[in-house]
Structure formats: C-alpha cells, structure tokens
Amino acid sequence: MADASSYTAPVDDYTFLFGEAFGLDLVARATGGELTTEDAGDIMAGAGEFAASVLAPLETVGDRVGARFQNGEVILPEGFAEAFQAFVDAGWVTASAPVSAGGDGLPGAVLAGLGEIWNGSNAALALCWLLTVGQIHALDAVASDEIRETYLTRLVSGEWTGTMNLTEPDAGTDLGAIRTTATQREDGSWGIRGQKIFITWGDHDAAENIVHLVLARTPGAPEGARGLSLFVAPKFLVNDDGSLGERNAVTTVSIEHKLGIHGSPTCVLAYEDATGYLVGELGGGLAGMFVMMNSARAGMGFQATGIADRAYQQAAAYAADRVQGRVLGRDGRAPIAEHPDVRRLLLSMSSKIFAMRALGVYTADLLDRADQKRGAESDPSLAALAEFFVPILKGWTTEDAVQTTSEGIQVYGGMGFIEETGAAQHYRDIRITPIYEGTTAIQSNDLVGRKLIRDAGATAEQLFTQIDATVAALRASSEPVAARTADRLERAVAASRRATADLLGFAASPRDAYAVSVPYLLLLGTLAGGWMHGLAVAAVGAHATEEPMDASRLTSADFYGAHHLSRVHALAETVAAGEIA
Amino acid sequence: MADASSYTAPVDDYTFLFGEAFGLDLVARATGGELTTEDAGDIMAGAGEFAASVLAPLETVGDRVGARFQNGEVILPEGFAEAFQAFVDAGWVTASAPVSAGGDGLPGAVLAGLGEIWNGSNAALALCWLLTVGQIHALDAVASDEIRETYLTRLVSGEWTGTMNLTEPDAGTDLGAIRTTATQREDGSWGIRGQKIFITWGDHDAAENIVHLVLARTPGAPEGARGLSLFVAPKFLVNDDGSLGERNAVTTVSIEHKLGIHGSPTCVLAYEDATGYLVGELGGGLAGMFVMMNSARAGMGFQATGIADRAYQQAAAYAADRVQGRVLGRDGRAPIAEHPDVRRLLLSMSSKIFAMRALGVYTADLLDRADQKRGAESDPSLAALAEFFVPILKGWTTEDAVQTTSEGIQVYGGMGFIEETGAAQHYRDIRITPIYEGTTAIQSNDLVGRKLIRDAGATAEQLFTQIDATVAALRASSEPVAARTADRLERAVAASRRATADLLGFAASPRDAYAVSVPYLLLLGTLAGGWMHGLAVAAVGAHATEEPMDASRLTSADFYGAHHLSRVHALAETVAAGEIA
C-alpha cells in the first residue's frame, strides 16, 4: 500500500505552466529576465525536497495527536516546531515576502507553486506560513515605519509568526458586528478588550513571538464595518531595543476540536486590556485586513489544490499497487488502476487538479502584473481581471477540491474509510477550505456584486474573448483532442455568455442574482478550468512531440472536457432560473 | 443553536408518499386493504417517537466514545446495548421480518420509511438492525427447516443478531478470491477456517448470540465465485434444546478505527475451525448472499437518506435561529435561513432528500409487487423494473447524500468544522455509504451489465415511458410549477434516451460502457428524482388546496428542477464520450 507519508512535488506541471502553457516564460516576464522558468524549476525542486523530507512525514502525527491545550498553553504535535524552524532557516518565509518588505520577492506564479507544495505536504503546518505571509502583505501595505521596523522585519525573517483576528462569536461573515474595543492610552498605545475566535495558529511555541493583527472598534467610531480599525498586538511586548518584554494581556482560552487540520491550533483568544498599536488609518481597518485576506484567499486555492493532489498521489499509488479482480479488456491480473471506473476516478481527480493548479498560476501571475509596486503594465483591465479571478480561484477550487478528496476515498473502497489509510484525513482536512477566508457564498457575492454587475460584465467578457482566442488556436491544430476541446470550449463559452447575460438581467432583483451567485461562480471556475486545459492542449500541439507527458496532458484535457466542463451547461440552466420563490 | 441530539421523523412526507404521490394508497394495495396509509402513518409516528427519545440522543456518544476493543471483547458505547434491547422489546425487529419468516410482514414502502428513521436517528445502531434483517431475508429464502428453527426464529424475535461475512484482505469487490475454507466433519457440520474483515457489528454484547453468515470455499470446489458456499456460524454454539452452548472458535481480532459510524463495531474475525452449518446448496453461496445483499443495498439508500435528513434538520434549525448580517430584500434583522445562499443550500438539501425518500418508497413498493411470495402481480416487467432500480437507489442516493451532508456543514460556516456542532459527524458517517454493500462502480456495473445491456434497454424505456405519462399529466395542470416541471422533465427524458442509446452503442466495446457506467447511473438517479418531484407536483395539483405544505412541495420540485435535474444534460454529454483513451 502507498505510504501515507510520501509526497512528490508536482514540479513538472509547474515548469510546464511557467514556461509553456501560456505561450511565454511567465517567470522571466515577472522578473524582467532576472529569473527564468529553469531557475523557478530549481526552486520548486528544492522546495519539493524539503517538503517531502521534513513536512510530509509529520502530516499523520499532526492529525492523530493534533495540537493540544494544557494548562493554558498550546502544545504542538511532536516535530512541528522543529519543522517550522527548519522551514524558516531554509529561507522559505523570506522567499515569500515582497522585496518592499525585505523579502526575496519571488514572482506570484512561483509562490502559487510553493503554496501548493507546503499545503500538499502538510496543510496544518502550512497555515502558519500562510497567515504569516498574509500579515506581511498587510503590514507592508499599510503600516507605519515604526511598526515595519519592529514587527514586519521579524515576520519577514521568520523569527515571529502572524495571525489574523477577525471573527467573534457573533461576528463571523458579518464583520460589522465586531464588538472588540480599542481605547487609546496616554502613551499612544491602545488597550484592546474582547474575545476573538477561530484564530488559526493563535498560540504555539514554534516561534519566539506571535503578532496578532486585530480588528477592533474605537470609542465614538461609527457603527458597522466603517468603525473598525486595525491593530498589532504581540504575544510578548517588545522593548525599545527590540528585545522581548513581558507577556501581553492576551490569553488563550481554549482550542477547537475540529473535523480536520488537527495539527493547526485554532484558538479562542481573550484580550483583557492587551496592548496594541494602530496600523494604518483610524477606521481603515477593513481595508488593511482585506490586503491580508486577499492574499489568504488566493492561498486557499493553493491549499485546496495541494490537499487534493496529496489525496490523488496516494490514491494513484494504491491503485497502481493493488491487484483485485479481472480487468476488463486487459490480459492477466492487473492493478485496479486499470479498472475502467478506478481509472475514471483517478482521471477525474488529476484533470481537476491540473485545472486548479493552472488557474492558480494564471491568477497569481495576473495579480503580479496588476500590482503597481512591481512596475505593472499600465492596462487597468488587467487589475480588474486579476480581482475577478480571486473569488473564482478561492471559491471554485475549494468546492471542487472537496469532492476530489472524496473521489480519493472511493478509489480505496472500504480501506478508504479506515483512518490508518490516510485518505480520510484529506477529506476531513479540506472541508474547511470552502469556509474560511470567506465562504463560497462570500466569494460569489464579491464576484457578482462587486465585480460582475459593477462593470456590467465587461471583465467577464474579457475572459470570454480570451477563451475565443484559445478556441481559434485549437482549431489550427490537427490533433483530434484539440478539435474536441475547441468544440467543447466553444459551447461552454456560449453557455457562459448566456448565463452572464441572465445574471446581469437580475440587476434589478438582487435576490435572484444572489440566489444563483454560487452556481455562477462554479460555472466560471469550471469554464476557466476548461480554458486552462485548452491552453495546455494548444501548447502541447505547438511543440508536437510524442513524449508520454504530452499524451497524458491531452488525455487529461479530453477527460476534463467530457466529465467536468460539461457541467457548465447544467449550471447555466440553474443560473437562468434565479431565485426559486 | 440546534440541539445535535434532536430528531423529528419525516412522517408527513411518508404519508404523502404512501397515500398521495403515486395516485393511490400504496399501503392498502400492498396489504390487500388490511392496512391503509393512515395505519402506516401511525406506525411511522410511533417509530419516530421511539427514534427521537431512545436512539437519537445516543448518536453523539456513539461518535465520541465509539465502540472499543478491550481484552478481546467489543465494548459498545454507553447506552447502545440497552437501546437495542428496547428496540427489540418494542417489536421493531419482528416488524421488519416477512410473514414467511414469522415476522409482521409490513409492506416494503413502510419498511423503507422505518429504515430511514432508524438510520436518521442513529445510523451506527441501525446497522445492527439492518444486517439482522438482511440475514433474515437470506435465511428465509434458502435455509433448511432445521436452520430456520434454530436460527431464523431467534433472529426474527430479535434475541440474536446477524452479520454478513464476505470480505477478506484480498477479496473485497472480487468475491471470487475468497480463501476461507469449510471442511465437512463427520457429524455433518463444517469446520471454517480463515479471516474475515469489515464485519459490521461482528461482535458486541447487545444480544445473547450473534449469527455469522459466512461465504467459504469447500474442498474440491471450482475456483472463483462458483466455488463458494454459505454457512451459518454462531458466536455461541446452540445445544439441541436450543439453549446456548460453548463459545464457537470464532475470535474477534480487532476493530477498525474509522472515519465515521464509530458506534458500530467493524470487526476482524478469525475462524479457527469454527463450527458452521451449510445454508442452501453447495456452491450456491453467492446466490444466498445476494438475497441479503439486495436487502442491504436498498437499505443503504434509506440509510443515506436518513443521515442526509438528520444533517438537514440540524442545519435548518441552526439557520432559523442564527441571526447574522442584513438579509437582502428583508426588513430588519433576520435569521441566516433568509440569506439567498443559505436558503439555496437548505433547498438543495431538502429537495434532494425528498427525491431520495420518494425513490426509496417507490423502489421498495416495486420490490414488494415483484415478490412472488407476496402473491405478486403477474407482470414480469415489474420484477425487471424493481431490479433495475435497486442499484440506482443505492448508487445515486448514497453519492448525492454525501454531498448533501457537505452542504449541511456549509450552512454553519466555521461552526460546521467544529465537531461539537454535530454537522461534521454526518459528513463522516455518510462517507461509507457509497462504498459498502457494493461500491457505486459495482452498482453501475450491475445496472449497465446485468440490467441495461441484457434487455437492450427495454426496462430503461419502460421508465422513460412512465415519465412521459407524468409529463402529460403535468401538462394538464394550470400550475406554473407544473408547466416548468413538465418542460424540464421532457428535456431530461430526451437527454436520457440519447444517453441510453449511446451506452447501448458501446455494447461491442465494453470498456467504453464501464468507463461511463457511474455517470449513467447518476444520470438515471437524477432523472428518477426529478420524476418523483413531478409526481408530487401532479398529486398536489390534483387536490389543489393552498396548504403551506403543498406550496413547499411545489417550491422543492421547482428547485430540484432548476438545480439538480439540469445535471442530466452534463451527465449525458459525459456518457456519450465513452472511455477517454
């Protein structure tokens, strides 16, 4: 049986995506030629080696033992603190930080790949990295020089880790209901009081300090979200010389008993006049937090892809190994991977994973190109397109990846239901991804309300036009898969244009729009996945070799077209119906 | 928050299905007028009360503590043994047994409802009942008078429980690979040697004896499945006077650590020359076991429906209670159930559950009518139709019900990921249902290979013709939902006829057929679900009242049509593609 602790980073897929799939070297473009796809491949290979040897072996203990809470302290699973320290020492936190914050400023596309690798090898541990990087982005965007000097530098070095404190018992999706208060003291610092829940890696001993980024309400501030400001509150106060002082008045009350990602401590934190420092403008809390959240949202796409791929790798290894029954149309005893339905399950998984992975790279690269700090291209439609894809990447990837891990269980049959097999962990771990950092409904509201309706579908049409171009490119190929893919994409784009027009027609009856916004998001994600496969087919056709990897890309695209892209037609019908009153 | 231990049996839905949905009183037809829907409603209400007060409160402890294994003995979760005893004392085992076996012989449609109730209230405990009833059916079909007298009577009374021993480490789906042997002794009994795994309720102390029904190979028997015979092997040997003798040589080696249904002990059993008695003909083991399996397969449909409905009940209660954010198009603060997307999730769940429930009743009633022992109608096509629906009911219901419990988690947002909420248990528990009693692939192979291709689609066409009739009935109604439902069903039937023709076209290339047999099964299940809603709409239209329950049935049908039935079109495209080579 496949060893649940093994993990192989998908380096080949990433170098194909960086260097071929989009018809140019994304890495070279993003770095002005400083790095190329070849360099990025080396980085990915190095990350993959680290992930396989240090992170992946801890995934099982992370699940079985989990983070515990004893005597007011969080105890991480054995090996987690050392692994995170090794991760920091190897420079992987600094690698993820932008140059403006003192990091290596790797291109977004490469960071997407790294994000998948950390999450695929150990999703629970990767969350510590993910939230720290999210906070780095937020502080880099809005923090004063003093806070940058004291906190940002230590986050970028990996010495300290970061958390995101939004949710309260009565303020989940509705951040406007936040009740935690911050009152300014004479020395300019703020006293924070309140309770925050669902704080991922809210307490642990893997770093010497933890920096909490806290949304709180200041006295006299307006009601709702406009009254919220952002504060940093460290676990240990920081002396003027940068050394650590006494413990801040933020206490870990408990940790949650969760369905999955047991290795990641999810904390309830009590702020009892804890010392905090204002970040950015008074009342500008949400804007700052959104920088962190946007980073985290894309990160969820990479996390879901990583967990789904780990599930796939294990299921594929098991199916290649397990011999059972006579296989139809094959001579002699053959592994179950050759059974038509097991093959279907595996191709279903791998073709979705490629689509998700490719969309992650594409979106991350778009975000880079739209990022002014990086000396972006001047086209403002690029920024609109990038923002359009963030909720699609987050919403669609996580929803479909949940089902992918369920397929992984199915490959094993009865063994899939036994915890020791390891397949069930992925099914449990991944279930949080369509929830945190904004549920799929929140993503779809963002997509429809703030992105689709506001520009009357102009950005959506920009996407469709690009797909038209891919269809035209595929038509130029003599490859039968290219022709089939072009046919399917053409019909899917037509259905998507109709669905978009239907949705825009609901602008005057918003309940209709929001009752089908999730199906619409899934439709666009499914379509985008088909487009990614279309680009891959076109790229493979362009160099027209007969390598096995090329054949497998064609099969994957063909399968996605027949089994997944077809879903667009069902979803378009759903969207057309609006709310069922 | 909704109490995770509460449960309300869906009595109204069942009386609607028994008495109205199919245009006649199913219960009266099945019993020759001895019982009516009104009586059946009373039975369901009584069962619901028992389930709510005795079974449902134990579901949480069953999950948290689970069955344990200590010193060679299985220890059930606290309260389980007593609850099962109360279940027996209340006559619910005897109620499920056919008259020919000494049971009450309730109609299949009523047993479907009871099956849902036991599983919805406590799926782990219900498995003990389900397997016992399955064994009752198998022994009733093939056992000698002596075995009936010694074992069957004690199973029907509920004094003893039954298990099903098929699987071995190297013989799961492939029963032909079974290696357990049975050698006849001088006294006519058989000595059984081998190891069986995944034995549900294989050991426990909730009954004084356990009867194992074991597939084993006899000396000189042919290879493969034809060499298998069926044996009963009790945990305690039975003396000639019917009293219990010494412990048989069957030992519990261990129990499994599973993703869900923790309260149900899943055992590894070692047979070390254990005493067994032949059941039925030598070499006829599979035929006998299939009687049990067919009963268990339909039972899995009811189990999946029950778990999904429990998930729905809890999510709906939470959503009705939880106030969060401003609700679009509603004045003032409103519960999240009014948010368009939460409403979508709840309707998605409930409309699927109704379809599954109705298909369960329809299939169970068909099986009754086709059962010769019950003095069946002479139409042989009825038996073909009944057999056609068993794999659809099992395969489609379980697959879609898994997703239904995932939607249940989504309703809660972050709280859904916390185990204490209770939503996650359903998502874990239900994941076994598309696996055991034959995976979805096995169901689809049965459907396509043994039922569709053998009669060249005649039975499938019988189904489509019935749906045509429902479409015609809906056309006669002035209700707008009826018109929409007719339109959607008409298009779905057309797509299903095309998919059926496509699949039959693969008869010469079986790998193509079996590569899309699961999508085809899901297509037919989805279609059948839409048909059930169509029948409900027609039935509601027939009495044309304005009761709230009627309005909710129309909304449910309309929602199913727009959100679920539309999937038929995507699946038809998948089927047409055959295997992606």
PDB file of N, CA, C and O in Angstrom, chain B residues 56 131 142 175 191 216 290 368 398 406 429 458 463 466 531 570:
ATOM      1  N   ALA B  56     -31.908   8.682  18.963  1.00  0.00           N
ATOM      2  CA  ALA B  56     -31.232   9.924  18.572  1.00  0.00           C
ATOM      3  C   ALA B  56     -30.313  10.487  19.659  1.00  0.00           C
ATOM      4  O   ALA B  56     -29.219  10.966  19.349  1.00  0.00           O
ATOM      5  N   LEU B 131     -28.423  -5.340   9.278  1.00  0.00           N
ATOM      6  CA  LEU B 131     -27.772  -6.598   8.912  1.00  0.00           C
ATOM      7  C   LEU B 131     -28.559  -7.793   9.415  1.00  0.00           C
ATOM      8  O   LEU B 131     -28.602  -8.837   8.759  1.00  0.00           O
ATOM      9  N   VAL B 142     -33.332 -19.301   1.614  1.00  0.00           N
ATOM     10  CA  VAL B 142     -32.580 -20.506   1.241  1.00  0.00           C
ATOM     11  C   VAL B 142     -32.337 -21.525   2.348  1.00  0.00           C
ATOM     12  O   VAL B 142     -31.848 -22.627   2.062  1.00  0.00           O
ATOM     13  N   LEU B 175     -15.218 -11.184  -4.960  1.00  0.00           N
ATOM     14  CA  LEU B 175     -15.545 -12.258  -4.017  1.00  0.00           C
ATOM     15  C   LEU B 175     -14.969 -13.600  -4.461  1.00  0.00           C
ATOM     16  O   LEU B 175     -14.728 -14.485  -3.636  1.00  0.00           O
ATOM     17  N   GLY B 191     -16.171 -27.300   9.435  1.00  0.00           N
ATOM     18  CA  GLY B 191     -15.142 -26.551  10.145  1.00  0.00           C
ATOM     19  C   GLY B 191     -14.650 -25.400   9.272  1.00  0.00           C
ATOM     20  O   GLY B 191     -14.138 -25.636   8.176  1.00  0.00           O
ATOM     21  N   ALA B 216     -17.636 -19.252   2.224  1.00  0.00           N
ATOM     22  CA  ALA B 216     -16.378 -20.007   2.305  1.00  0.00           C
ATOM     23  C   ALA B 216     -16.315 -21.016   1.160  1.00  0.00           C
ATOM     24  O   ALA B 216     -17.312 -21.301   0.497  1.00  0.00           O
ATOM     25  N   PHE B 290     -26.610 -12.954  -2.040  1.00  0.00           N
ATOM     26  CA  PHE B 290     -27.155 -11.832  -2.800  1.00  0.00           C
ATOM     27  C   PHE B 290     -28.545 -11.429  -2.310  1.00  0.00           C
ATOM     28  O   PHE B 290     -28.923 -10.271  -2.432  1.00  0.00           O
ATOM     29  N   ASP B 368     -41.764  -5.243  -3.532  1.00  0.00           N
ATOM     30  CA  ASP B 368     -42.910  -5.962  -2.957  1.00  0.00           C
ATOM     31  C   ASP B 368     -43.779  -6.558  -4.047  1.00  0.00           C
ATOM     32  O   ASP B 368     -44.140  -7.727  -4.006  1.00  0.00           O
ATOM     33  N   THR B 398     -26.678   7.332  -2.295  1.00  0.00           N
ATOM     34  CA  THR B 398     -25.519   7.453  -1.416  1.00  0.00           C
ATOM     35  C   THR B 398     -24.551   8.521  -1.930  1.00  0.00           C
ATOM     36  O   THR B 398     -24.032   9.318  -1.156  1.00  0.00           O
ATOM     37  N   SER B 406     -22.319  17.609   3.124  1.00  0.00           N
ATOM     38  CA  SER B 406     -21.311  18.654   2.976  1.00  0.00           C
ATOM     39  C   SER B 406     -22.000  20.020   2.910  1.00  0.00           C
ATOM     40  O   SER B 406     -21.523  21.001   3.494  1.00  0.00           O
ATOM     41  N   ASP B 429     -19.893  10.126   8.887  1.00  0.00           N
ATOM     42  CA  ASP B 429     -20.665   8.870   8.916  1.00  0.00           C
ATOM     43  C   ASP B 429     -21.087   8.431   7.515  1.00  0.00           C
ATOM     44  O   ASP B 429     -21.000   7.259   7.164  1.00  0.00           O
ATOM     45  N   ALA B 458     -34.805  -2.231 -22.734  1.00  0.00           N
ATOM     46  CA  ALA B 458     -36.278  -2.293 -22.649  1.00  0.00           C
ATOM     47  C   ALA B 458     -36.793  -1.766 -21.309  1.00  0.00           C
ATOM     48  O   ALA B 458     -37.785  -1.033 -21.259  1.00  0.00           O
ATOM     49  N   LEU B 463     -39.168   2.853 -17.921  1.00  0.00           N
ATOM     50  CA  LEU B 463     -39.087   4.006 -17.030  1.00  0.00           C
ATOM     51  C   LEU B 463     -39.381   5.301 -17.785  1.00  0.00           C
ATOM     52  O   LEU B 463     -40.181   6.142 -17.345  1.00  0.00           O
ATOM     53  N   GLN B 466     -42.988   5.859 -18.493  1.00  0.00           N
ATOM     54  CA  GLN B 466     -43.741   6.297 -17.315  1.00  0.00           C
ATOM     55  C   GLN B 466     -43.534   7.792 -17.071  1.00  0.00           C
ATOM     56  O   GLN B 466     -44.457   8.490 -16.663  1.00  0.00           O
ATOM     57  N   TRP B 531     -38.426  12.855 -11.600  1.00  0.00           N
ATOM     58  CA  TRP B 531     -39.724  12.221 -11.835  1.00  0.00           C
ATOM     59  C   TRP B 531     -40.546  12.175 -10.537  1.00  0.00           C
ATOM     60  O   TRP B 531     -41.746  12.481 -10.534  1.00  0.00           O
ATOM     61  N   ALA B 570     -25.455  17.530 -18.385  1.00  0.00           N
ATOM     62  CA  ALA B 570     -23.993  17.388 -18.282  1.00  0.00           C
ATOM     63  C   ALA B 570     -23.604  15.907 -18.317  1.00  0.00           C
ATOM     64  O   ALA B 570     -22.662  15.516 -19.012  1.00  0.00           O
TER      65      ALA B 570
END
